[in-house]
Amino acid sequence: MAEASGRLLGSLTGALDPAQVEALARLLGDTPEATGRALAVAVPALMGALANRATHGGMDEVMALAGPLIDGGDLLD
């Protein structure tokens, strides 16, 4: 299970397009490197929060948040 979780998190952080990271860095006034490192920490934290919410009766809310990404939306939206 831990290995699968690690692969999932790796896939999510790897899915961040460098151009998107750079655009986000510009919005935040930071370097792309620092923004990339922050996102690499934020993704597991967000996934943990979503999993926690889903296990406590909030699966509909989690799916509503994930819907645009599942449908091919932009991660930055």
Tab-separated table of C-alpha atoms in Angstrom:
chain	number	residue	atom	x	y	z
A	1	MET	CA	0.000	0.000	0.000
A	2	ALA	CA	2.780	2.439	0.882
A	3	GLU	CA	4.497	1.738	-2.419
A	4	ALA	CA	1.305	2.476	-4.352
A	5	SER	CA	0.839	5.694	-2.385
A	6	GLY	CA	4.392	6.706	-3.175
A	7	ARG	CA	3.829	6.072	-6.878
A	8	LEU	CA	0.602	8.092	-6.807
A	9	LEU	CA	2.276	11.051	-5.117
A	10	GLY	CA	5.191	10.806	-7.518
A	11	SER	CA	2.799	10.824	-10.444
A	12	LEU	CA	0.969	13.844	-9.104
A	13	THR	CA	4.080	15.882	-8.475
A	14	GLY	CA	5.561	14.708	-11.791
A	15	ALA	CA	2.415	15.857	-13.593
A	16	LEU	CA	3.211	19.465	-12.765
A	17	ASP	CA	4.270	21.026	-16.025
A	18	PRO	CA	7.402	23.170	-15.616
A	19	ALA	CA	5.617	26.006	-17.422
A	20	GLN	CA	2.793	25.829	-14.873
A	21	VAL	CA	5.253	25.864	-12.000
A	22	GLU	CA	6.994	28.854	-13.560
A	23	ALA	CA	3.679	30.680	-14.037
A	24	LEU	CA	2.720	30.006	-10.424
A	25	ALA	CA	6.161	31.180	-9.276
A	26	ARG	CA	5.666	34.458	-11.134
A	27	LEU	CA	2.263	34.914	-9.496
A	28	LEU	CA	3.803	34.291	-6.092
A	29	GLY	CA	6.928	36.351	-6.755
A	30	ASP	CA	9.201	33.389	-6.114
A	31	THR	CA	11.644	31.274	-8.082
A	32	PRO	CA	10.417	28.228	-10.021
A	33	GLU	CA	12.781	26.048	-7.974
A	34	ALA	CA	11.376	27.202	-4.628
A	35	THR	CA	7.819	26.945	-5.926
A	36	GLY	CA	8.470	23.419	-7.186
A	37	ARG	CA	9.843	22.394	-3.796
A	38	ALA	CA	6.816	23.913	-2.057
A	39	LEU	CA	4.450	22.065	-4.373
A	40	ALA	CA	6.311	18.814	-3.743
A	41	VAL	CA	5.530	19.271	-0.030
A	42	ALA	CA	2.004	20.594	-0.562
A	43	VAL	CA	0.765	17.753	-2.785
A	44	PRO	CA	1.120	15.015	-0.122
A	45	ALA	CA	-0.394	17.315	2.517
A	46	LEU	CA	-3.373	18.086	0.287
A	47	MET	CA	-3.842	14.419	-0.586
A	48	GLY	CA	-3.799	13.535	3.111
A	49	ALA	CA	-6.380	16.193	3.883
A	50	LEU	CA	-8.618	14.988	1.048
A	51	ALA	CA	-8.303	11.370	2.184
A	52	ASN	CA	-9.160	12.371	5.732
A	53	ARG	CA	-12.198	14.312	4.559
A	54	ALA	CA	-13.357	11.426	2.368
A	55	THR	CA	-13.157	8.956	5.258
A	56	HIS	CA	-15.309	11.236	7.401
A	57	GLY	CA	-18.308	11.431	5.099
A	58	GLY	CA	-17.051	14.068	2.684
A	59	MET	CA	-16.486	11.961	-0.430
A	60	ASP	CA	-19.000	14.009	-2.444
A	61	GLU	CA	-17.074	17.185	-1.587
A	62	VAL	CA	-13.760	15.573	-2.517
A	63	MET	CA	-15.121	14.426	-5.871
A	64	ALA	CA	-16.554	17.898	-6.541
A	65	LEU	CA	-13.070	19.338	-6.000
A	66	ALA	CA	-11.404	16.672	-8.135
A	67	GLY	CA	-13.986	16.769	-10.931
A	68	PRO	CA	-12.383	19.526	-13.025
A	69	LEU	CA	-8.991	17.776	-12.871
A	70	ILE	CA	-10.505	14.417	-13.745
A	71	ASP	CA	-12.230	16.024	-16.732
A	72	GLY	CA	-8.895	17.337	-18.050
A	73	GLY	CA	-8.935	20.771	-16.447
A	74	ASP	CA	-5.921	22.914	-15.661
A	75	LEU	CA	-4.206	22.124	-12.367
A	76	LEU	CA	-3.715	25.842	-11.656
A	77	ASP	CA	-7.451	26.518	-11.940
